[in-house]
Coordinates of C-alpha atoms in Angstrom, one line a residue:
M4 CA 68.3 82.5 46.1
T5 CA 70.8 79.5 45.6
V6 CA 70.1 76.6 43.4
H7 CA 69.8 74.6 46.6
E8 CA 67.1 76.8 47.9
R9 CA 65.4 76.7 44.6
I10 CA 65.4 72.9 44.6
A11 CA 63.9 72.9 48.2
T12 CA 61.2 75.1 46.8
A13 CA 60.4 72.9 44.0
M14 CA 60.5 69.8 46.3
Q15 CA 57.7 71.2 48.4
V16 CA 55.7 71.8 45.3
I17 CA 56.2 68.3 44.1
A18 CA 55.6 66.7 47.5
E19 CA 52.0 68.0 47.3
V20 CA 51.5 66.0 44.1
D21 CA 49.2 62.8 44.4
F22 CA 51.2 60.7 41.7
N23 CA 49.0 57.9 40.3
K24 CA 50.5 54.7 38.9
S25 CA 48.1 54.5 35.9
G26 CA 50.6 53.3 33.4
K27 CA 50.7 49.6 32.8
V28 CA 53.0 47.4 31.1
T29 CA 52.1 43.8 30.2
G30 CA 53.9 41.0 28.4
G31 CA 56.9 39.3 29.6
A32 CA 56.5 41.3 32.8
T33 CA 53.4 43.0 34.2
Y34 CA 53.8 46.2 36.4
N35 CA 52.2 49.6 36.8
F36 CA 54.3 52.9 36.8
I37 CA 53.7 56.7 37.0
P38 CA 53.5 57.9 33.4
I39 CA 56.3 60.4 32.4
G40 CA 53.5 62.9 31.6
Q41 CA 52.4 63.2 35.2
I42 CA 56.1 63.6 36.4
L43 CA 56.8 66.3 33.8
Q44 CA 53.5 68.2 34.6
A45 CA 54.5 68.3 38.3
V46 CA 58.1 69.2 37.7
R47 CA 57.2 71.9 35.2
K48 CA 55.1 73.6 37.6
A49 CA 57.6 73.2 40.4
H50 CA 60.6 74.5 38.1
A51 CA 58.5 77.5 37.0
K52 CA 57.8 78.5 40.5
A53 CA 61.3 77.8 41.8
G54 CA 63.2 79.3 38.7
L55 CA 64.9 76.0 37.7
F56 CA 65.6 74.2 34.4
L57 CA 67.4 70.9 33.5
T58 CA 70.1 70.4 31.0
M59 CA 71.7 67.1 29.8
G60 CA 75.2 66.5 28.6
P61 CA 76.2 64.1 26.0
L62 CA 75.3 60.5 26.3
E63 CA 78.3 58.5 27.5
Y64 CA 79.1 54.7 27.2
D65 CA 81.8 53.2 29.2
D66 CA 83.1 49.9 27.8
A67 CA 84.9 48.9 30.9
H68 CA 81.4 48.8 32.7
G69 CA 79.5 46.9 30.0
E70 CA 77.9 50.2 28.6
G71 CA 77.2 50.6 25.0
I72 CA 74.3 50.1 22.4
F73 CA 73.6 46.4 21.8
N74 CA 71.4 44.4 19.2
S75 CA 69.4 41.6 20.6
G76 CA 68.4 39.3 17.9
D77 CA 66.7 40.9 15.0
R78 CA 64.0 42.8 17.0
W79 CA 65.5 44.7 20.0
T80 CA 68.2 47.4 20.4
K81 CA 69.3 48.0 23.9
A82 CA 71.3 50.9 25.3
R83 CA 73.1 51.1 28.7
G84 CA 75.2 54.2 29.5
H85 CA 75.1 57.4 31.7
C86 CA 74.6 61.2 31.2
E87 CA 75.7 64.1 33.2
V88 CA 72.6 66.1 34.2
S89 CA 72.5 69.6 35.6
I90 CA 69.6 71.5 37.4
N91 CA 70.3 75.1 36.9
G92 CA 69.0 78.0 38.8
A93 CA 67.9 81.4 37.3
D94 CA 70.8 83.1 38.8
G95 CA 73.4 80.9 36.9
D96 CA 74.3 78.4 39.6
S97 CA 73.7 74.7 39.2
V98 CA 74.0 71.3 40.6
S99 CA 75.2 68.3 38.4
F100 CA 74.9 64.6 38.8
T101 CA 75.3 61.5 36.7
V102 CA 72.2 59.6 35.7
P103 CA 72.5 55.9 34.4
F104 CA 70.1 54.7 31.6
N105 CA 69.2 51.3 30.5
V106 CA 66.6 51.1 27.8
Q107 CA 65.4 48.8 25.0
D108 CA 63.2 49.3 21.9
N109 CA 62.1 47.2 19.0
S110 CA 61.5 50.2 16.6
D111 CA 63.0 53.5 15.7
K112 CA 62.5 55.3 19.0
L113 CA 65.6 54.3 21.0
D114 CA 67.0 57.8 21.1
N115 CA 63.7 59.2 22.5
K116 CA 63.4 56.5 25.2
I117 CA 67.0 57.2 26.3
L118 CA 66.2 60.9 26.8
T119 CA 62.9 60.1 28.5
N120 CA 64.4 57.7 30.8
I121 CA 67.2 60.1 31.8
E122 CA 64.9 62.9 32.5
R123 CA 62.5 60.5 34.3
Q124 CA 65.4 59.1 36.5
A125 CA 66.9 62.5 37.1
Y126 CA 63.5 63.9 38.5
R127 CA 62.7 60.6 40.5
L128 CA 66.3 60.9 42.0
L129 CA 66.2 64.6 42.6
Y130 CA 62.7 64.9 44.1
A131 CA 62.3 61.5 45.7
I132 CA 59.2 60.5 43.4
D133 CA 58.6 57.0 44.7
E134 CA 56.9 54.5 42.7
G135 CA 56.8 52.0 45.5
D136 CA 59.2 49.6 43.7
A137 CA 62.9 49.0 44.6
T138 CA 63.8 49.9 40.9
D139 CA 62.3 51.9 37.9
P140 CA 60.5 49.3 35.8
E141 CA 61.6 51.1 32.7
T142 CA 65.1 50.4 33.4
E143 CA 64.7 46.7 33.9
W144 CA 65.5 44.4 30.9
H145 CA 62.9 41.6 30.3
E146 CA 64.4 39.1 28.1
D147 CA 61.2 37.3 27.8
A148 CA 59.2 40.5 26.8
V149 CA 57.3 40.3 23.6
P150 CA 57.7 43.3 21.2
I151 CA 54.5 45.5 21.3
N152 CA 53.8 44.9 17.6
E153 CA 53.8 41.1 18.3
A154 CA 51.9 41.1 21.6
P155 CA 48.6 39.2 21.6
K156 CA 45.5 41.2 21.0
E157 CA 43.1 41.7 23.8

């Protein structure tokens, strides 16, 4: 079975999943999203059935395209770049594509957010997981967003 046939099998499994936009972000912007846990649960099941796995190359930053790691004031660190991702078949063949990332964090979790964002974007692109929005809300920068540790208590 080729990697393309394996991806088609995984797409059939994922197409049957009823994703729920149960994640919610409030603050400078308010929106709902499909939590990464739901996406990973569906993709792991599909990959196990189809004999697929994902690998990521190194994070890359292209100065000519405004990519890099930036400090925004004294609270936020932002990263904009790209990463080569491969979907690998159990027989050794693969499909590779570039996934952009654009994240921000106000603590020490920027690396984790980058990797999570890449994985989320890769699966959304590859398996057409639609959140009903034109863009992924986790990749949008919100200059007026309040850091979570300074958000008003409800």
